[in-house]
XYZ file of C-alpha atoms in Angstrom:
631
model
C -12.130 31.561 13.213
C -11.337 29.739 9.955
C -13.751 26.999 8.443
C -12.307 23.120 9.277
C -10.510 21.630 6.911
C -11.561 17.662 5.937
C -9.425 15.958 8.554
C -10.989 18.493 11.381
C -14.529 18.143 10.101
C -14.231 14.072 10.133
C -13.283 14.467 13.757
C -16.238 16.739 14.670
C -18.138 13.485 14.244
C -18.393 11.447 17.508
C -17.864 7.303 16.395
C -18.789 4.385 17.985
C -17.321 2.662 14.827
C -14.518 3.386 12.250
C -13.863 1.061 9.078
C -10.159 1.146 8.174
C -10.102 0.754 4.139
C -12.877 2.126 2.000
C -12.594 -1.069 -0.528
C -14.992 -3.857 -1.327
C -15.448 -5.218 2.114
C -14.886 -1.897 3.621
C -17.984 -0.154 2.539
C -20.656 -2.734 2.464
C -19.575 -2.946 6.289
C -20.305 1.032 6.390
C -23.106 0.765 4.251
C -24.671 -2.087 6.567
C -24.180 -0.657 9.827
C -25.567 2.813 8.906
C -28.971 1.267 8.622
C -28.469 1.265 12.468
C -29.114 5.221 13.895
C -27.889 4.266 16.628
C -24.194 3.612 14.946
C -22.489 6.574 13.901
C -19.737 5.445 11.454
C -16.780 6.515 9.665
C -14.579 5.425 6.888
C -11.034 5.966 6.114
C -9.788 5.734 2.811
C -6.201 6.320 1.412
C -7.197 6.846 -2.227
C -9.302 9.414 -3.951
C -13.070 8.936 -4.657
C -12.939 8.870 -8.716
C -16.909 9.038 -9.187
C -16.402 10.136 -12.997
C -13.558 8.340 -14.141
C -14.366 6.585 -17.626
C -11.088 4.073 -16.842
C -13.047 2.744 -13.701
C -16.529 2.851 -15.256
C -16.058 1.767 -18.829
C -16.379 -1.597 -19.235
C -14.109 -2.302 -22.345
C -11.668 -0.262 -20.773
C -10.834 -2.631 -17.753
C -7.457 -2.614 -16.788
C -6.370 0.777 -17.859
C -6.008 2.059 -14.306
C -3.473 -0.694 -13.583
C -0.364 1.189 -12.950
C -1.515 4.569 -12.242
C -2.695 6.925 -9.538
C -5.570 4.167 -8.616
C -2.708 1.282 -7.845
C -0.728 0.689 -4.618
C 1.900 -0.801 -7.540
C 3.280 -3.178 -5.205
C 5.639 -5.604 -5.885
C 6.937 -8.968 -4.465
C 10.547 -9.334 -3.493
C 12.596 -11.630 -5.712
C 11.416 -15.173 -6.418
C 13.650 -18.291 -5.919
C 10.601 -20.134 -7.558
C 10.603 -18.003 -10.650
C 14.278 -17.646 -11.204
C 14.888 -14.448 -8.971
C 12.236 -12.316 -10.518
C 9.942 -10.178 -8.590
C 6.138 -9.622 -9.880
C 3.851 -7.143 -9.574
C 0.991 -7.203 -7.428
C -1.438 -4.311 -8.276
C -4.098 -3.184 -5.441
C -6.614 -0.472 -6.042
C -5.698 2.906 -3.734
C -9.192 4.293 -4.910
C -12.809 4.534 -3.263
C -14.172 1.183 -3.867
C -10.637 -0.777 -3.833
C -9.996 -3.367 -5.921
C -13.992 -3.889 -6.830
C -12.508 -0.734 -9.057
C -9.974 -1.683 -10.756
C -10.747 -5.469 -11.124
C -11.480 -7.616 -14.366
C -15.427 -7.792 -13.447
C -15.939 -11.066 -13.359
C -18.704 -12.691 -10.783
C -18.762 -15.859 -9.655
C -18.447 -17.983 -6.623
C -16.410 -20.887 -5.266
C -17.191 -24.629 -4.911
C -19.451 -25.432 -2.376
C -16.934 -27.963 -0.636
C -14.334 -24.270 -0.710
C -16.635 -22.696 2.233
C -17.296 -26.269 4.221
C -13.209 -26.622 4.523
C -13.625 -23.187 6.347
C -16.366 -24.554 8.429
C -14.166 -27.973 8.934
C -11.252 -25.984 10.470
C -13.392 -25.161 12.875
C -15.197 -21.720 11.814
C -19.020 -21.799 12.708
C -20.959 -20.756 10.100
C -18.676 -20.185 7.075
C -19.896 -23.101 5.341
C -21.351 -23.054 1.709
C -25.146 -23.170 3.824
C -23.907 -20.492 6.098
C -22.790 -17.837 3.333
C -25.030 -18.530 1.004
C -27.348 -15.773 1.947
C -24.720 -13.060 2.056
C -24.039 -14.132 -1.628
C -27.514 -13.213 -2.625
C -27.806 -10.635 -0.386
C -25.533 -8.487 -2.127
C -26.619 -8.845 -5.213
C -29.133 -8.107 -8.121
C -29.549 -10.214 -10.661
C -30.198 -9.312 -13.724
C -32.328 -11.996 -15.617
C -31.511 -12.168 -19.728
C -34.032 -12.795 -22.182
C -34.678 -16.189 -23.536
C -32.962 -14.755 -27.187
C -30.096 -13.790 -25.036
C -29.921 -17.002 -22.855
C -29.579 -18.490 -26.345
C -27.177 -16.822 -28.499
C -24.656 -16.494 -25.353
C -25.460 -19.324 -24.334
C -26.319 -18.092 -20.223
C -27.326 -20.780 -18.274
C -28.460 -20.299 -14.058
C -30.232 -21.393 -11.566
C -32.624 -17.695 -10.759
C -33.170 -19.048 -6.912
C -29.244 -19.249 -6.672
C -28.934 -15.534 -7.128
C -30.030 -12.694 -5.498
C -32.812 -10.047 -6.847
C -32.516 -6.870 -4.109
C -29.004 -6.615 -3.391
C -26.843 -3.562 -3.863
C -24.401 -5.014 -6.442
C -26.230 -5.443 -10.177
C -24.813 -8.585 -11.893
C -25.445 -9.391 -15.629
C -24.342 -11.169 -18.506
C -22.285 -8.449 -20.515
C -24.096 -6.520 -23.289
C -21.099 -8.021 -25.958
C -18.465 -10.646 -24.918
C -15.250 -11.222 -26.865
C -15.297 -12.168 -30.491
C -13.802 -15.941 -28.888
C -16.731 -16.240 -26.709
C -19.224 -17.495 -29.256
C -16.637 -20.629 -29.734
C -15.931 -21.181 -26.330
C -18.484 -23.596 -24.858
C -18.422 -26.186 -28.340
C -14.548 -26.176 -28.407
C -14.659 -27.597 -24.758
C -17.011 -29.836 -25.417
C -14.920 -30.627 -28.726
C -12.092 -31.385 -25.487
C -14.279 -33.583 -23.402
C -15.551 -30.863 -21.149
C -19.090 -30.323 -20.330
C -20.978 -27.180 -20.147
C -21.848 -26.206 -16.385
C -25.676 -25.220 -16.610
C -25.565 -23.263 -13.210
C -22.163 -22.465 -11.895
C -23.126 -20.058 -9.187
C -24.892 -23.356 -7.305
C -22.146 -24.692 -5.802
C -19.731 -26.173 -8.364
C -17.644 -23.909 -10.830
C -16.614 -27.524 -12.657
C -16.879 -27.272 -16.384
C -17.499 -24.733 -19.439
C -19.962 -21.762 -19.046
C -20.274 -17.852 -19.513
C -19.476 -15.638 -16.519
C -21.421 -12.840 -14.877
C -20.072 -9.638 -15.068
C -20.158 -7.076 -12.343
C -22.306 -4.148 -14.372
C -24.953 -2.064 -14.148
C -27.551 -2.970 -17.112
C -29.062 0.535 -16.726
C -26.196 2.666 -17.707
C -23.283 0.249 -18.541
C -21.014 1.281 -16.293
C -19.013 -1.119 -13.492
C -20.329 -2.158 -10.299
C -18.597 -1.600 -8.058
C -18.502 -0.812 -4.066
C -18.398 2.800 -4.374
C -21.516 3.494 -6.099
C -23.130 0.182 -5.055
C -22.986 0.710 -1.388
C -21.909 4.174 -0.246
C -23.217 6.301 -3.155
C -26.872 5.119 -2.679
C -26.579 6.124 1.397
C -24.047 8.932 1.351
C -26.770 11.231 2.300
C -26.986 9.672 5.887
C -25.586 11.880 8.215
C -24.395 8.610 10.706
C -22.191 7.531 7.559
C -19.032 10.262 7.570
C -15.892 9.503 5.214
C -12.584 10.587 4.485
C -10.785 9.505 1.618
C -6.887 10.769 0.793
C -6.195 9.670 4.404
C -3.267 7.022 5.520
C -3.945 4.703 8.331
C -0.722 4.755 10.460
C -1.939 2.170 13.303
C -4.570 1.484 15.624
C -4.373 3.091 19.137
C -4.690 0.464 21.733
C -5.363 0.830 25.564
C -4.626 -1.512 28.416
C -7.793 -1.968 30.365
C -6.900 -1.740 34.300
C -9.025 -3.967 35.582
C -8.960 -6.551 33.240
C -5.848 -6.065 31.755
C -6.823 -6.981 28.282
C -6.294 -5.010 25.259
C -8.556 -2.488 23.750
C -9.260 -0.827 20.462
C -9.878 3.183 21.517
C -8.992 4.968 18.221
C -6.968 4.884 14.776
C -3.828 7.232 13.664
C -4.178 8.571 10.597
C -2.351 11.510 8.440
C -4.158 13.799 5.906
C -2.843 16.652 4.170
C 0.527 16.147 5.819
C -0.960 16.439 9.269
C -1.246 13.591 11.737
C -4.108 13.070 13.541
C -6.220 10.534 15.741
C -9.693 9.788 15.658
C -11.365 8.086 18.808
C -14.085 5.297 18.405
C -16.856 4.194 21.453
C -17.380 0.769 19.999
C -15.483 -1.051 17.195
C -12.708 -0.711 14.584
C -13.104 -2.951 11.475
C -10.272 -3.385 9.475
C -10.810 -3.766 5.594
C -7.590 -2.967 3.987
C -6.853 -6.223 1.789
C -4.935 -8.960 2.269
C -2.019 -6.687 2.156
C -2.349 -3.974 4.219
C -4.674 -5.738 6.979
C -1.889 -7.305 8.344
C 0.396 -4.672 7.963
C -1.412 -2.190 9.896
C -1.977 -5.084 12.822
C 1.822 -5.135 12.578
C 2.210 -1.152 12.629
C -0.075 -1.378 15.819
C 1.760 -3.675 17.679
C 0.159 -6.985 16.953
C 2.621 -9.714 15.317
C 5.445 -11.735 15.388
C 7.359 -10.255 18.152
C 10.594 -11.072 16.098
C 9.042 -9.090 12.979
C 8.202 -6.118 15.239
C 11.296 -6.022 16.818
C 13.453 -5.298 14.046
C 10.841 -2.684 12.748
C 11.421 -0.909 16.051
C 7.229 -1.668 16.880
C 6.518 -2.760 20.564
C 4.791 -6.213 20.789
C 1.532 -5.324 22.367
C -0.344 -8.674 21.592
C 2.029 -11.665 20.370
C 0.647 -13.531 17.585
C 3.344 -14.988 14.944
C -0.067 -15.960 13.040
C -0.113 -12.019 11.143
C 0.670 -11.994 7.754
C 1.660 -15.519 7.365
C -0.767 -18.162 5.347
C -0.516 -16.000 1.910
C -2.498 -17.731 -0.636
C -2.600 -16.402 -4.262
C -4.155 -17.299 -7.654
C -1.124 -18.075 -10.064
C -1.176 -17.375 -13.943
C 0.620 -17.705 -17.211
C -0.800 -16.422 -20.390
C 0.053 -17.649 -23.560
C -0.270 -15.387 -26.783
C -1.961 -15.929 -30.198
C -2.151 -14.212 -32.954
C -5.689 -13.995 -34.321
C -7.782 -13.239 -37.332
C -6.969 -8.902 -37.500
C -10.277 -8.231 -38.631
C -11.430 -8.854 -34.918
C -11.671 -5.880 -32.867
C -9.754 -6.307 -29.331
C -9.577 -3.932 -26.437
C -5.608 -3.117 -27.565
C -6.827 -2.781 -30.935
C -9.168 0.573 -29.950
C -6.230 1.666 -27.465
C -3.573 1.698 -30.636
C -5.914 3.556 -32.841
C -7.642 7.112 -31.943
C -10.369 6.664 -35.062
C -11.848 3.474 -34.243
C -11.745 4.111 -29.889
C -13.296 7.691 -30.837
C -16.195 5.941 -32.351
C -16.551 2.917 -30.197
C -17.068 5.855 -27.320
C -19.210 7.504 -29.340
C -21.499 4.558 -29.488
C -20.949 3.660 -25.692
C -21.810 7.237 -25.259
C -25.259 7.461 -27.026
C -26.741 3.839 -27.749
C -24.699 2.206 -24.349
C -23.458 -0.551 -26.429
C -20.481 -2.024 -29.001
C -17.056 -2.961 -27.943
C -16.607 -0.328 -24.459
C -19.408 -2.612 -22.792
C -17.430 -5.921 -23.618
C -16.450 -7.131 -20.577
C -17.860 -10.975 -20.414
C -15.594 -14.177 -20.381
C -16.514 -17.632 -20.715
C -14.109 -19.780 -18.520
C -13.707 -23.148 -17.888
C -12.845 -24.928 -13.995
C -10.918 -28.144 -14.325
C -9.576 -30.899 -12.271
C -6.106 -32.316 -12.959
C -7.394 -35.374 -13.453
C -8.707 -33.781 -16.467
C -5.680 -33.867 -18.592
C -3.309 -35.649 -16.436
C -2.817 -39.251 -15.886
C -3.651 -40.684 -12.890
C -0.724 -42.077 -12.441
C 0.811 -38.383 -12.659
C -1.549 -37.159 -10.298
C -0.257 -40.101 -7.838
C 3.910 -39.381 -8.461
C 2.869 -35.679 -7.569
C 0.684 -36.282 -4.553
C 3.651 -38.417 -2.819
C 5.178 -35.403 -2.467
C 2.324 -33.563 -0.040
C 2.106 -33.624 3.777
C 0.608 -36.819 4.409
C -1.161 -37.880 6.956
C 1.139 -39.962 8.748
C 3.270 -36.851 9.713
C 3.357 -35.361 13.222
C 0.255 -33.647 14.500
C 2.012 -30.541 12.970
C 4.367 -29.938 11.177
C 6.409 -26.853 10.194
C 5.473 -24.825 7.010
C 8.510 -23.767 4.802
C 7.952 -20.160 6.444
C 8.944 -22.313 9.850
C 5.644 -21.546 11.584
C 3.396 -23.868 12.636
C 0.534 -25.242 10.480
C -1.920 -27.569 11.354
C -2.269 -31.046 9.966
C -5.952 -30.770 9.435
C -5.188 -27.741 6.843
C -2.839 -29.742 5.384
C -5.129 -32.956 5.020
C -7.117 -30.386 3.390
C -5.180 -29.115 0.453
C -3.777 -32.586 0.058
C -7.135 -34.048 -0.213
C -8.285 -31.617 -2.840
C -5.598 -32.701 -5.464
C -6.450 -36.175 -5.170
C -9.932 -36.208 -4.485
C -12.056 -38.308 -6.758
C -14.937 -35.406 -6.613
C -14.364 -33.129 -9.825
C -13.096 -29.740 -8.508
C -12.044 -26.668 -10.471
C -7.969 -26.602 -10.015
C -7.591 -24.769 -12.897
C -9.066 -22.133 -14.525
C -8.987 -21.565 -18.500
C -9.592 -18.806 -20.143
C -9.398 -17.599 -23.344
C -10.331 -13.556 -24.274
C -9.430 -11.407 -27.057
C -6.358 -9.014 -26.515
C -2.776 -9.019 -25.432
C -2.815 -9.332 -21.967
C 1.027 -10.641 -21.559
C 3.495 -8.620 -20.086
C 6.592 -10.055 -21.326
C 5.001 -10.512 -25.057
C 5.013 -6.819 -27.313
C 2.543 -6.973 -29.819
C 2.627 -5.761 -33.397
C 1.031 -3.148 -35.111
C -1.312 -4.156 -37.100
C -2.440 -7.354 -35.694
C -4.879 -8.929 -33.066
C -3.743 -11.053 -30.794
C -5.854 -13.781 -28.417
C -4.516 -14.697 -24.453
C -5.095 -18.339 -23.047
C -4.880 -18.019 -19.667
C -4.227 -20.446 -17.275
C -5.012 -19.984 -13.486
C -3.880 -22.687 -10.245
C -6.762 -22.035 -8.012
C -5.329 -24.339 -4.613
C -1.867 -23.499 -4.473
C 0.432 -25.012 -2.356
C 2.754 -22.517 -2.765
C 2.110 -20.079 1.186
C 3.931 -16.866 1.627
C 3.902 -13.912 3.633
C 3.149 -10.369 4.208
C 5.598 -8.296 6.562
C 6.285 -4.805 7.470
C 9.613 -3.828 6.684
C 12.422 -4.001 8.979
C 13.124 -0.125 10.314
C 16.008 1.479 7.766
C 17.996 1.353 10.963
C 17.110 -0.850 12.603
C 20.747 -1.988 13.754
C 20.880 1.804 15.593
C 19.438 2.617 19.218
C 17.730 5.455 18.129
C 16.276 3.759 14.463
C 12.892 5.467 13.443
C 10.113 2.177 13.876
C 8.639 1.436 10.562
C 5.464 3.162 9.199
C 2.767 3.042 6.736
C 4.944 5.048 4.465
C 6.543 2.020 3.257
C 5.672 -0.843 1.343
C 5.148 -4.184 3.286
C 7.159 -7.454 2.483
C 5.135 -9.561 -0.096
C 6.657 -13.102 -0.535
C 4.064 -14.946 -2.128
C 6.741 -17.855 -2.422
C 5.832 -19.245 -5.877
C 6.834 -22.705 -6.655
C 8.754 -23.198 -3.533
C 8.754 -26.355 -0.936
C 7.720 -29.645 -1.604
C 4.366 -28.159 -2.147
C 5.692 -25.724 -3.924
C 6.956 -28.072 -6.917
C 3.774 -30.297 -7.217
C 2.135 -26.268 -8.287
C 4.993 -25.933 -10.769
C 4.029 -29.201 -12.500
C 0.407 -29.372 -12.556
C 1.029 -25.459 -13.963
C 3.445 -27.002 -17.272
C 0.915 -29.466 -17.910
C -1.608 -27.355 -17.604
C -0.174 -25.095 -20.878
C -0.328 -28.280 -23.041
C -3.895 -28.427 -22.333
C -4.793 -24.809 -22.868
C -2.664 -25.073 -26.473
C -4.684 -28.153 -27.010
C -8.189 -26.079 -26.433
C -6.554 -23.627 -28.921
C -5.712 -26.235 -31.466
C -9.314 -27.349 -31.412
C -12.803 -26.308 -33.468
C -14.025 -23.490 -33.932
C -11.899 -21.596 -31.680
C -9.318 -22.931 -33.684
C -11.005 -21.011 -36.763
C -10.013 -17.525 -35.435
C -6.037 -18.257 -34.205
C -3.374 -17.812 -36.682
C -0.503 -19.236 -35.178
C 0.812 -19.036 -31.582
C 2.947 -16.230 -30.824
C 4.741 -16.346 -27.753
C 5.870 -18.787 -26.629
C 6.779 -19.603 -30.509
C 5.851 -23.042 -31.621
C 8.872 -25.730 -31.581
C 10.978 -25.357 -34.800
C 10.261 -29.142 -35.791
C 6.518 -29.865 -35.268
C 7.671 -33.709 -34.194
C 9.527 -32.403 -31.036
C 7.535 -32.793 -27.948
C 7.352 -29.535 -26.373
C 8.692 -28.519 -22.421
C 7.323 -25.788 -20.728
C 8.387 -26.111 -17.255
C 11.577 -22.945 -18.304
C 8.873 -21.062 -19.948
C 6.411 -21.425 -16.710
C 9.308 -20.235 -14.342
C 9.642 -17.579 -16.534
C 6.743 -15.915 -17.226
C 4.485 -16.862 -14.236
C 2.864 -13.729 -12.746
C -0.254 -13.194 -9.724
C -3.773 -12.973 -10.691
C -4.363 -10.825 -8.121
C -6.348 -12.709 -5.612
C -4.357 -12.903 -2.249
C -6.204 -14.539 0.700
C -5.301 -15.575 4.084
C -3.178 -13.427 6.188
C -5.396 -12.502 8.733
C -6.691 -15.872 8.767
C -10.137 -17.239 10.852
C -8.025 -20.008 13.595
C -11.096 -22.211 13.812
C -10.410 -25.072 16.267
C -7.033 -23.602 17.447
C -7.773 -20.321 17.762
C -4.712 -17.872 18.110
C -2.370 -20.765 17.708
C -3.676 -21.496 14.359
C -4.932 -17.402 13.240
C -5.395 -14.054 13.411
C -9.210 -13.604 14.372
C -12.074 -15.760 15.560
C -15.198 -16.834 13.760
C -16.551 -13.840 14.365
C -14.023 -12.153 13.143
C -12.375 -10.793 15.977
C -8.900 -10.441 16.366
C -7.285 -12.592 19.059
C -6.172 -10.430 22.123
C -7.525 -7.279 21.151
C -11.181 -6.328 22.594
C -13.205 -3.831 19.398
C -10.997 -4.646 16.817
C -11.924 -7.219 14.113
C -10.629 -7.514 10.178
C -13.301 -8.275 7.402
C -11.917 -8.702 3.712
C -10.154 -11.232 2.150
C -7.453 -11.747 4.595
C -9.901 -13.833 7.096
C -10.072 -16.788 4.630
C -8.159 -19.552 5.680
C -8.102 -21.384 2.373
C -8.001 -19.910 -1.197
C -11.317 -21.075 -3.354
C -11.638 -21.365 -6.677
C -13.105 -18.665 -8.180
C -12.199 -15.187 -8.552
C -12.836 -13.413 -5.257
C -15.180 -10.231 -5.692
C -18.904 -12.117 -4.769
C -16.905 -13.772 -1.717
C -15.440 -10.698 -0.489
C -18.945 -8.821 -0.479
C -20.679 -12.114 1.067
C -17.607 -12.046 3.530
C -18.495 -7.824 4.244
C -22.284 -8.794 4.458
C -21.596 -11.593 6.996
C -19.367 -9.132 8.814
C -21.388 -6.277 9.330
C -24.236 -8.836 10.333
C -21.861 -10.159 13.444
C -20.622 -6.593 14.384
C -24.426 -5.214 14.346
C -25.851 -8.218 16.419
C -23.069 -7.632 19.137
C -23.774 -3.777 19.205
C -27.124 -4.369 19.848
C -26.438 -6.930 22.448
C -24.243 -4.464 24.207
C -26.867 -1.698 24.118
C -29.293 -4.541 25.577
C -26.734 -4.313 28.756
């Protein structure tokens, strides 16, 4: 008889658990639950494992893999909100996810972001209540006072953790900008944050970056949490394998629904792997609630037209998409300054910044450090701005709920929420700023020859909510129409600028651009920028400038959807997709852990949430296992 291929030898493996999605989430659950013997575990994961791949490790080379064997490449459908275009959204099909393929940097919400979870009604998921999966994940590596002082690194050390999996540090080199950064906001009014990891991200300060300090390489899930514990033999995983759905069983007494296994396809072949105790689902914010769909649990009126049978009802799935808008305004800089584009236009001066990556583990391949800055409107908008703008929201007043532009139901609490964070007198980062050297536009083609600067400008609490869908079947009009599968791409409709909402994010976004022009027309960053670029300064200098066209325009994701598998809190199913304990409504061994469970974006990039959010989650699915074993 022949030796088992992959697929076969996975399935030798008897599983009382199976994480769908070996991504950031994904494999500190498989990591976490391994430490228990009496879990056997296994992973399925659609990309490759790419141990040894310098565009994944190499610091200064982040965002390389964008676009290529390592991305989903998905893509919206067409935009109302930005005149009909569609945008990108790029996911990482790799061991390790999007941890892999992400810009690096570490840092953590406000601590009122994590209490509005805990208002809606989710035990637990307040700042005090994730706080310890924060620093449970992480080490952090403490600079030297000489350090602290040139980069100007300020924390709180009890804020951070010292034995977790994932090493954090300030980066070896930041940007040639950096140095300018924190005295040009101050130059602007805004003060330096002295511990942003501590519960506000409000203010000017230097980021943590997701790296090893002993070799210089990226962080990331892969090595972080399944490397270190690959030997065990109760860990088994798969990558190159598609999820098509979860397998779900009717129980005969009780009637309810229950998770016994997960479809997947390898090497052409289909096959289906059986589990004795729980399937976590850890795809993303994307595919989470597409594979829910693909199994059966939805929007009966999406399923139907993808030719899936409605198993468990739940018009909650894939709704509530929240994402990170950005625009990024070009500058041409001072061309002596060596920029990431600069070493991938010219073979001489990359060879040799390898070379010295390579032997010494420093120079321009380990800069991967920003400084940013978290603003309230009320920062540079008048109040009386912030007051025309907010009489557009949901108020109060309205019906105990009201109907979402989507037309599904959305509670009036949520909506006191988001309304209450434009307005609210506490300081809270709404936008992001950041400056870093290199052309990161994609509508702007630089020239050879020059350096160029980005200001970036980020809406952290969009009003703007979307949708993820499976596709309707190709025919689905036909009796006999194939149901949809995996195989396609699911319906992203982030729905930019749209609704009432929808418009206040389009104008706090233009004003926003005058204020990140203004940080660029100020000392000493100032010193470094030659002119702006794109959009090109006003012909007469006197003419007050417009940028709402330009913002429609050239408004893209920063790649942090949330929400689509959301916790329901106080209304349970009627109000999301799993419980506080992550379970998914209707469905008895099946829960989702990622980014999908949050039921309001934060402000901050997402990578330390999503790990606290895995370390939380593996917590809750070990304590119930070992409650059931107690039976």
């Amino acid at each position: 008889m022949g030796s088992m291929n992959e697929a076969e030898a996975f399935l030798a493996h008897k599983f009382t658990h199976i994480v769908i999605g070996g991504g950031t989430a994904g494999l500190v659950v498989a990591s976490r639950l391994s430490e228990d013997l009496s879990i056997t575990v296994g992973v399925l994961e659609a990309g490759p494992a790419a141990p040894d791949e310098p565009r994944i490790n190499v610091p200064g080379r982040l965002g390389e893999t964008l676009f290529t064997e390592y991305d989903w490449q998905f893509e919206t459908i067409p935009q109302p909100g930005l005149g009909g275009r569609t945008v990108p959204w790029n996911r990482g099909k790799v061991l390790g996810g999007s941890s892999a393929m992400n810009f690096m940097m570490w840092c953590r919400g406000n601590k009122g972001d994590y209490d509005t979870w805990e208002q809606l009604g989710n035990k637990g998921w307040g700042w005090d209540g994730i706080l310890p999966y924060f620093k449970k994940s992480e080490t952090f590596q403490v600079p030297t006072k000489e350090y602290q002082e040139i980069h100007d690194a300020h924390f709180n050390q009890e804020d951070h953790g010292t034995s977790g999996p994932l090493h954090t540090i300030y980066s070896a080199e930041y940007g040639a900008s950096s140095q300018y950064w924190l005295q040009t906001l101050e130059n602007v009014g805004v003060e330096s944050n002295r511990s942003h990891m501590s519960g506000s991200s409000v203010g000017a300060w230097t980021a943590l970056t997701a790296t090893d300090p002993s070799t210089q390489k990226r962080c990331y899930s892969a090595p972080a949490y399944y490397d270190a514990v690959s030997h065990r033999r109760n860990l088994v995983l798969l990558t190159n394998a598609t999820v098509r759905n979860i397998v779900l069983d009717k129980d005969k007494v009780s009637g309810e629904q229950i998770a016994r296994g997960v479809s997947f396809i390898h090497d052409l072949q289909q096959y289906t792997v059986d589990v004795s105790g729980e399937i976590i689902l850890s795809a993303g914010s994307i595919q989470s609630p597409q594979l829910l769909e693909l199994s059966g649990i939805g929007n009966p009126e999406v399923l139907s037209v993808a030719g899936i049978e409605t198993i468990v009802a739940n018009p909650n799935v894939g709704e509530n998409l929240q994402d990170h808008m950005s625009t990024m305004v070009v500058y041409e800089i001072d061309p002596t300054i060596i920029t990431p584009e600069t070493l991938r236009s010219n073979p001489h001066l990359a060879a040799a910044a390898d070379e010295q990556y390579e032997t010494s583990k420093s120079g321009p391949r380990t800069a991967a450090g920003y400084s940013a800055a978290y603003l309230p409107f009320s920062h540079y908008t008048s109040q009386e701005e912030i007051s025309r703008l907010a009489a557009q929201l949901p108020s109060s007043s309205q019906s105990s709920e009201t109907q979402s532009a989507t037309g599904k139901n959305k509670s009036r609490l949520l909506d006191q929420i988001l309304s209450s964070r434009f307005s609210s007198p506490t300081p809270t980062g709404q936008i992001e700023f950041v400056f870093d050297v290199s052309n990161y536009s994609p509508f702007f083609k630089s020239e050879p020859g020059k350096s160029y600067g980005t200001m970036m400008q980020m809406l952290q609490y969009p009003f703007s909510i979307g949708s993820v869908h499976i596709l309707p079947s190709s025919s689905s009009s036909k009796p006999q129409a194939q149901p949809t599968t995996s195989d396609g791409k699911p319906m992203i409709n982030p729905r930019y600028y749209e609704g009432p909402g929808g418009q206040v994010d389009f104008f706090t976004m233009a004003a926003a651009q005058r204020f990140g022009h203004k940080i660029c027309q100020t000392k000493p960053l100032k010193d470094i920028i030659v002119k702006r670029v794109f959009p090109p300064l006003p012909k007469k200098q006197e003419e007050e400038e417009t940028w709402e066209d330009w913002v429609k325009n050239t408004t893209i994701t920063d790649w942090h959807p949330v929400g689509t598998c959301a916790m329901g809190g106080h209304e349970g199913i009627n109000g999301g997709v799993v419980d506080e304990r992550l379970r998914v409504y209707g469905v008895r061994g099946l829960r989702v852990c990622d980014a999908s469970v949050m039921p309001l974006q934060i402000a901050a990039h997402l990578q330390a949430t999503v790990y606290a959010i895995g370390e939380k989650g593996a917590e809750m699915v070990k304590e119930d296992w070992a409650r059931r074993e107690e039976v």
